[in-house]
Tab-separated table of C-alpha atoms and ligand atoms in Angstrom:
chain	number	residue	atom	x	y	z
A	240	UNK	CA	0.000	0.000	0.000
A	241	UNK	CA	1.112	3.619	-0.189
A	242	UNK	CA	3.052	5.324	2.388
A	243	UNK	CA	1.461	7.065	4.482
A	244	UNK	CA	2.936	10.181	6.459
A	245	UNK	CA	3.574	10.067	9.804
A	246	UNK	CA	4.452	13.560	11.793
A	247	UNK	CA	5.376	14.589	15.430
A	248	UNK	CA	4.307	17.955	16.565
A	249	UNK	CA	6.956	19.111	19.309
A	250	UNK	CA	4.702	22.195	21.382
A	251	UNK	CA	6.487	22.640	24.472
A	252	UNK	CA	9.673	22.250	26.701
A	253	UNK	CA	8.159	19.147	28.458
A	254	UNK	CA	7.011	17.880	25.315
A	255	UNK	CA	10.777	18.045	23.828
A	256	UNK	CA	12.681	17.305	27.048
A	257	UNK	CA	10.743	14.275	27.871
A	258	UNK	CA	8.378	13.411	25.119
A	259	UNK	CA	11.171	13.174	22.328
A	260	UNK	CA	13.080	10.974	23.997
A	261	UNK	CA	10.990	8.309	24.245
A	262	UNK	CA	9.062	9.253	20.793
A	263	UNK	CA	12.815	8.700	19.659
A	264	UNK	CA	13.466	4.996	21.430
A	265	UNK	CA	9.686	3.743	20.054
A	266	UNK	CA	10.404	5.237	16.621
A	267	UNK	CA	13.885	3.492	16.391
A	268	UNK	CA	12.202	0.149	18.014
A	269	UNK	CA	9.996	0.274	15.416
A	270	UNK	CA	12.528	1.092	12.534
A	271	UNK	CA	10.716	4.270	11.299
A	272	UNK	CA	11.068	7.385	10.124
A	273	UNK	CA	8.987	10.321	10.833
A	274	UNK	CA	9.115	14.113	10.553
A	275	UNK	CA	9.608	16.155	13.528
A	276	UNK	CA	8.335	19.065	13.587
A	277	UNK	CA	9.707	21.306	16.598
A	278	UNK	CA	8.799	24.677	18.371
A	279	UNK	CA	12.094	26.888	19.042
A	280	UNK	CA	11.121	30.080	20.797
A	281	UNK	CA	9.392	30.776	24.356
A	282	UNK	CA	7.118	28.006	25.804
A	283	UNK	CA	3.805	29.968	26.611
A	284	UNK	CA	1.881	27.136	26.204
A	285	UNK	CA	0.269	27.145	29.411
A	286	UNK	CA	-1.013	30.658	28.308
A	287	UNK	CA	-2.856	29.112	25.478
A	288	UNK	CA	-4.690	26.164	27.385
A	289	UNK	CA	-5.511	28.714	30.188
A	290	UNK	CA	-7.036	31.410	27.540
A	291	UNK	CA	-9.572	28.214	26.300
A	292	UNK	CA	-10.637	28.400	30.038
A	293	UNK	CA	-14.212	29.004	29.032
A	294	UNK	CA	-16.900	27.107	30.550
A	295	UNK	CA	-17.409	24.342	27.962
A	296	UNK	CA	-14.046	23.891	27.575
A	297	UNK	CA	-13.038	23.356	31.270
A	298	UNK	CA	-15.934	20.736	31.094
A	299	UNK	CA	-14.204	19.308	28.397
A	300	UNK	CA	-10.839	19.510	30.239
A	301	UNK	CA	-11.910	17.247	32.770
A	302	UNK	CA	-13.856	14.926	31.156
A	303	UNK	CA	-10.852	14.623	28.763
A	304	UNK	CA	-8.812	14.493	31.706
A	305	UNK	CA	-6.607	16.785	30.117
A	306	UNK	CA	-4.671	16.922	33.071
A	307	UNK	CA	-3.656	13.391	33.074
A	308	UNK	CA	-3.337	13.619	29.229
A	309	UNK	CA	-0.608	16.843	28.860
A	310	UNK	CA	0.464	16.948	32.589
A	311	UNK	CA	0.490	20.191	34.821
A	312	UNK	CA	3.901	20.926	33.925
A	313	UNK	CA	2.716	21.997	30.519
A	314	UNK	CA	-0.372	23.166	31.535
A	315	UNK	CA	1.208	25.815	33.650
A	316	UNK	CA	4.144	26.760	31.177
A	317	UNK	CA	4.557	30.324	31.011
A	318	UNK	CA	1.279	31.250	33.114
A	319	UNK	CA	3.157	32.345	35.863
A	320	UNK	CA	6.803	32.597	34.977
A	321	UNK	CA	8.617	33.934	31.607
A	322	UNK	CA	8.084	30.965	29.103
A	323	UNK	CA	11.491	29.007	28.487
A	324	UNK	CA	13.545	28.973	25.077
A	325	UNK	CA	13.229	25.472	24.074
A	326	UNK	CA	15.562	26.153	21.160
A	327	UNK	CA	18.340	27.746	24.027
A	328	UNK	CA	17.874	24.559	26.090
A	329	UNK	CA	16.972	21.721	24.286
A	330	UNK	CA	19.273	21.632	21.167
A	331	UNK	CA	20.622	18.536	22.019
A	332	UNK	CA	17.854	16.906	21.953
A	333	UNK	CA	16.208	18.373	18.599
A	334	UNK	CA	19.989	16.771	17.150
A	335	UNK	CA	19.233	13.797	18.300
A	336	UNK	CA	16.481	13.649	16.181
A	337	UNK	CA	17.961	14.467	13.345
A	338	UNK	CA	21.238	12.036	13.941
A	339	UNK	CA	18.543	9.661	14.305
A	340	UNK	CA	17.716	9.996	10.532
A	341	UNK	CA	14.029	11.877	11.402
A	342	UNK	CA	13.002	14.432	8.859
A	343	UNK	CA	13.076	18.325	10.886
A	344	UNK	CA	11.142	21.015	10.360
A	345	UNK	CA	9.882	23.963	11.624
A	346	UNK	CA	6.546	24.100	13.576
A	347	UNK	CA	6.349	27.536	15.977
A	348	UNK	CA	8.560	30.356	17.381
A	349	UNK	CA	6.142	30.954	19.466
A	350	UNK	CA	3.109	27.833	19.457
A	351	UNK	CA	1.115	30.139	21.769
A	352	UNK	CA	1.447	33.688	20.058
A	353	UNK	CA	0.361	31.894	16.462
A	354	UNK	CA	-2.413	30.225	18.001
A	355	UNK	CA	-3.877	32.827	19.554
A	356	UNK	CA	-2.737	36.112	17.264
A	357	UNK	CA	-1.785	34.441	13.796
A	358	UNK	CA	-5.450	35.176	12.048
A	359	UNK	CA	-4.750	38.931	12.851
A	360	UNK	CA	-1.200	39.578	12.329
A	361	UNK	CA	0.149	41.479	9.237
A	362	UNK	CA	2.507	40.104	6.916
A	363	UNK	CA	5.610	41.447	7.886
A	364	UNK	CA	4.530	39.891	11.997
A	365	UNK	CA	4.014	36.464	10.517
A	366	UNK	CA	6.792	36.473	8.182
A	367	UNK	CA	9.190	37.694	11.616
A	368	UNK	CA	7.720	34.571	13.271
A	369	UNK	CA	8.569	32.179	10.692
A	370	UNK	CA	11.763	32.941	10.004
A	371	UNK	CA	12.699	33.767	13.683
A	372	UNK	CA	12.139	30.160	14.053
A	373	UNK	CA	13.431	28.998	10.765
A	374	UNK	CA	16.740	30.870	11.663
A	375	UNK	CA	17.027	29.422	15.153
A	376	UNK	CA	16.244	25.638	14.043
A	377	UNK	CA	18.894	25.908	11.233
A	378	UNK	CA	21.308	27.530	14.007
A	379	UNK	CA	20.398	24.059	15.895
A	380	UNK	CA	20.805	21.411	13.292
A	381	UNK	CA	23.368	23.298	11.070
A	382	UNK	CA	21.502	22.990	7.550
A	383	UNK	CA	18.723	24.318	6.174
A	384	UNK	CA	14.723	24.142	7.000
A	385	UNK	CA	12.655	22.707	4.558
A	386	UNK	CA	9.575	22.578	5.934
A	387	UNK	CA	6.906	23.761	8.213
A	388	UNK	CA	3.706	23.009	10.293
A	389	UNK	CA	1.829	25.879	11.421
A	390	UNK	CA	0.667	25.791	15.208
A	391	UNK	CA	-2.817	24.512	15.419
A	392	UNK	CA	-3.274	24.443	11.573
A	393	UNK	CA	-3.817	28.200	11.761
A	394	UNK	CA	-3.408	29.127	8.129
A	395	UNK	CA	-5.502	30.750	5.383
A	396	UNK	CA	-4.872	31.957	2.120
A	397	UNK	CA	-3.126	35.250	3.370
A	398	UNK	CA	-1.160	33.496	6.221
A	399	UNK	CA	0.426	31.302	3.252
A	400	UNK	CA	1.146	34.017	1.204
A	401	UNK	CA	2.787	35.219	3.817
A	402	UNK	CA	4.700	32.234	4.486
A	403	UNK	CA	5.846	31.985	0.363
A	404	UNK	CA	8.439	33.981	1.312
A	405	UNK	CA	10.375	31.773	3.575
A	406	UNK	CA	10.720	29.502	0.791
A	407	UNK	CA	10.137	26.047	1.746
A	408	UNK	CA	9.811	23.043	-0.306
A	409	UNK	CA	6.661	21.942	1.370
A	410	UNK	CA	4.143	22.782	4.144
A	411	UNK	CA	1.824	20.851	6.232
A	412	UNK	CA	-0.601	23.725	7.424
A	413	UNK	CA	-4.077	22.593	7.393
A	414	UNK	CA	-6.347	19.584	7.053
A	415	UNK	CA	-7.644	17.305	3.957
A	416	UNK	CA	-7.304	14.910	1.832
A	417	UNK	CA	-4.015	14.603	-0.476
A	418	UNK	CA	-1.276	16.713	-1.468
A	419	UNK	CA	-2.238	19.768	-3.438
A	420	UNK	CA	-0.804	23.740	-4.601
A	421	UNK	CA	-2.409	26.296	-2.561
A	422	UNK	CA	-3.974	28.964	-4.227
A	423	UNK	CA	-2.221	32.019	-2.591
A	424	UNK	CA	-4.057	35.914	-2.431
A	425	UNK	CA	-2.931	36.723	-5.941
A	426	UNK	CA	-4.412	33.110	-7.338
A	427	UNK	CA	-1.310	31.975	-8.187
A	428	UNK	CA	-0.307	28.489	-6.488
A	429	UNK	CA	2.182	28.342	-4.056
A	430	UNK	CA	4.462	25.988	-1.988
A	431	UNK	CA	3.077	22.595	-2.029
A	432	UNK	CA	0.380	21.509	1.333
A	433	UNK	CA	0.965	18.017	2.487
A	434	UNK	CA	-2.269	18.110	4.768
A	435	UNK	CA	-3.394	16.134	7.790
A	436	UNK	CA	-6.328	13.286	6.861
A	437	UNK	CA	-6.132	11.568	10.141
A	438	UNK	CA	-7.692	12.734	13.778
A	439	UNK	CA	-5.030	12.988	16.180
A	440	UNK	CA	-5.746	11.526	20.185
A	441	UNK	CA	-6.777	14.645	21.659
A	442	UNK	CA	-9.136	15.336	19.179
A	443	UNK	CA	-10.909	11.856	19.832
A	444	UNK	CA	-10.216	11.753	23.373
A	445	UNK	CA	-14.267	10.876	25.396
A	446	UNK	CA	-14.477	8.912	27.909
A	447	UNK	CA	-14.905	5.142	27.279
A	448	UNK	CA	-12.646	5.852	24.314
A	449	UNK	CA	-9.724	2.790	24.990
A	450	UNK	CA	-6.495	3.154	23.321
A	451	UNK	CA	-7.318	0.222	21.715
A	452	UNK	CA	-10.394	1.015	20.080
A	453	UNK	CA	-8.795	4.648	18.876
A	454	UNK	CA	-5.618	3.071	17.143
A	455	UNK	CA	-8.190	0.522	15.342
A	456	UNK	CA	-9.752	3.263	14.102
A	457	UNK	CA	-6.989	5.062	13.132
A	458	UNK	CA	-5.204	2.153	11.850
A	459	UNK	CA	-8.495	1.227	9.616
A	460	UNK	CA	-8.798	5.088	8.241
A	461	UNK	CA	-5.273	4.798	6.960
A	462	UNK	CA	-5.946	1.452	5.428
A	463	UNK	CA	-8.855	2.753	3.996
A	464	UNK	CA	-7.586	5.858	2.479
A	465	UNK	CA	-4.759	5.845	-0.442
A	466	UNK	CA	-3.524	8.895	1.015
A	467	UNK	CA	-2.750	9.090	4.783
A	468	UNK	CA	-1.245	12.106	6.977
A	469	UNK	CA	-0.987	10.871	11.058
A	470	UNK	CA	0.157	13.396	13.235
A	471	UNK	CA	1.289	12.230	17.349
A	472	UNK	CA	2.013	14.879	19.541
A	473	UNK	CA	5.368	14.797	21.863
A	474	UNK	CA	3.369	15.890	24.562
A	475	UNK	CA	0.714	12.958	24.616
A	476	UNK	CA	2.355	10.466	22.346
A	477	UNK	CA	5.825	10.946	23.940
A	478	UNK	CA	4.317	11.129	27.852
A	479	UNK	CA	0.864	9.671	29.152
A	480	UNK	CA	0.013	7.920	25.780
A	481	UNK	CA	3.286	6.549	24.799
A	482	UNK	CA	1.966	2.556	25.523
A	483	UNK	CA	-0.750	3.431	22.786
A	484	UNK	CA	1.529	4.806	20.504
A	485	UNK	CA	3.724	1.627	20.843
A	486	UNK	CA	0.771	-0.766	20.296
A	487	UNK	CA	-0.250	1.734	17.045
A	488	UNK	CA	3.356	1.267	15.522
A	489	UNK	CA	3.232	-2.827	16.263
A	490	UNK	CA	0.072	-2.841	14.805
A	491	UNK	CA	0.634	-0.693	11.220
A	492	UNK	CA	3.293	-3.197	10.441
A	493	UNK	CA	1.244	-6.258	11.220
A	494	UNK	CA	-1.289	-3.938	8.818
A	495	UNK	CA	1.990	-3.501	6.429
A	496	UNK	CA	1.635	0.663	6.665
A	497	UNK	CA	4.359	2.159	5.699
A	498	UNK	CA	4.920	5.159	7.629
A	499	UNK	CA	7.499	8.096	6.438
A	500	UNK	CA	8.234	11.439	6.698
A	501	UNK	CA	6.287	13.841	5.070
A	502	UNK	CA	8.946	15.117	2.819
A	503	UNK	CA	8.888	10.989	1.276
A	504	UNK	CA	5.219	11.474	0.238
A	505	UNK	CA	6.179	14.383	-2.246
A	506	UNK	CA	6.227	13.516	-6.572
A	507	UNK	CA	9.080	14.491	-8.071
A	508	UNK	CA	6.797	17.283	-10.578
A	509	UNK	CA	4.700	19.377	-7.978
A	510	UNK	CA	3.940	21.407	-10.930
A	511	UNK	CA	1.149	18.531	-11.696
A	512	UNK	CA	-0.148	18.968	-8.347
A	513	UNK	CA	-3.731	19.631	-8.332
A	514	UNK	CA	-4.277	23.101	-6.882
A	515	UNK	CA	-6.933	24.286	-4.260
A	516	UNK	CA	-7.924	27.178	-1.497
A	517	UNK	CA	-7.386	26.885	2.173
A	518	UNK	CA	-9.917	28.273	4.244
A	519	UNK	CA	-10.576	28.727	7.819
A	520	UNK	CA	-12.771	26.009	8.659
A	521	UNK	CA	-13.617	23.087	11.817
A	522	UNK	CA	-12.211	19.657	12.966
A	523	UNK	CA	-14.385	18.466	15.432
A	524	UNK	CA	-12.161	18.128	18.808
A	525	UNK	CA	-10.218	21.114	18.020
A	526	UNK	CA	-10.962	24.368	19.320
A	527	UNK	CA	-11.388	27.296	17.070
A	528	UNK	CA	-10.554	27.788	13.288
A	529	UNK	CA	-8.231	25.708	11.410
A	530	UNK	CA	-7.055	25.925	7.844
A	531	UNK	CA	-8.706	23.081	5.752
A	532	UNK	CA	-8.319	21.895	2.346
A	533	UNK	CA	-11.189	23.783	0.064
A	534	UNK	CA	-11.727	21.740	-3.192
B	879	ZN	ZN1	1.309	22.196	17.796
């Protein structure tokens, strides 16, 4: 069957320090390959769980036992101190990755600031972001960044326009099905989307949902689909959720998927690619906009 892509979104300081690690050891156990993509700047993360402190979603909190699921440690980052650099204090780690053979790219300065302030900003703020991050990453690993994943799949037409000039080969910014050109504010297509087709754990997360019964479904979506984006989360994956991840991995080989990094899943000629509009749109789990795939 085809590949299908398999990404790790890196959020926080807790998620890199401890959930990378062990993302690393199942990854290598398993003998695959992923893309990491890491956040560089301040960890304010804690900001952006607190700010979602509405009514509903506190209800949601603890019925998702989000807690449990991301740990205080990163539910309080940057609340009530300065967030950390994760970039400044974690390099080694984000090296390790890439020794390890992982794809790296670029997924926040700052996770919390995009998330929160990304739909507003002006060009020149979200092209600063970017490449703030882009410039500390390459610092880091000592080649060039390829690719990016915008925090929380905040993107729309004008945030990738904005992000054409940072010149990556490829960006996996929003949700949908297959690899496509976006169609940028000028209607001309830009930097090739490899989107996300797959709910991720948190999304899914109600109670009487077992491990077991999620990574079935997930396992039987990719199966299903000839095109298949997974994204884990170094905070959840790489922490409270890591024996689920392990059983997933076990059980996409029994299933013969394939997984790779993103970059793996591109065709030589993008030019053929077929080209579409992101737009702010809905995942259901996921609070707030995020940029989907519009045919
Ligand atoms: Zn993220």
């Amino acid at each position: 069957m085809s590949p299908v892509g398999l990404r790790v979104d890196v959020d926080t300081f807790t998620g890199t320090r401890e959930g990378v690690p062990a993302l690393l050891d199942l990854l290598e156990a398993a003998a695959v390959k992923a893309t990491f993509f890491f956040s560089v700047g301040p960890d304010n993360m804690g900001r952006h769980l607190w700010r979602l402190a509405r009514p509903a979603f506190l209800r949601k909190m603890l019925r998702s036992k989000a807690a449990s699921l991301y740990g205080w440690d990163v539910l309080l980052a940057g609340t009530a101190w300065p967030g950390k650099s994760i970039g400044r204090e974690l390099a080694p780690i984000m090296r390790r990755a890439q020794e390890a053979g992982h794809e790296i790219g670029l997924h926040a300065w700052d996770h919390y600031a995009w998330q929160a302030h990304a739909g507003r900003w002006s060009d020149r703020a979200l092209i600063d972001q970017v490449r703030q991050g882009k410039e500390c990453l390459e610092d880091i690993i000592g080649q060039s960044v390829t690719c990016s994943a915008a925090p929380g799949w905040r993107a729309d037409t004008s945030i990738l326009s904005a992000k054409q000039a940072l010149g990556f080969r490829y960006n996996s910014d929003c949700r949908g099905g297959g690899i496509f050109l976006p169609l940028l504010s000028d209607e001309c297509p830009g930097t090739p989307q490899i989107p996300v087709n797959v709910p991720t754990f948190d999304e899914m997360a109600r109670p009487g949902l077992s491990m077991n019964s999620f990574n079935e479904l997930i396992l039987e979506r990719l199966t299903a689909s000839h095109y298949g984006v997974y994204t884990v989360h170094a905070e959840v994956e790489g922490r409270s959720m890591a024996g689920g991840f392990e059983q997933l991995l076990k059980r996409a080989a029994w299933r013969d998927i394939d997984f790779k990094p993103l970059g793996a899943l591109l065709p030589e000629d993008v030019h053929r690619l077929p080209t579409a509009h992101v737009i702010r749109g809905a995942v259901a789990g996921r609070e707030g906009w995020v940029g989907v795939r519009h045919t």
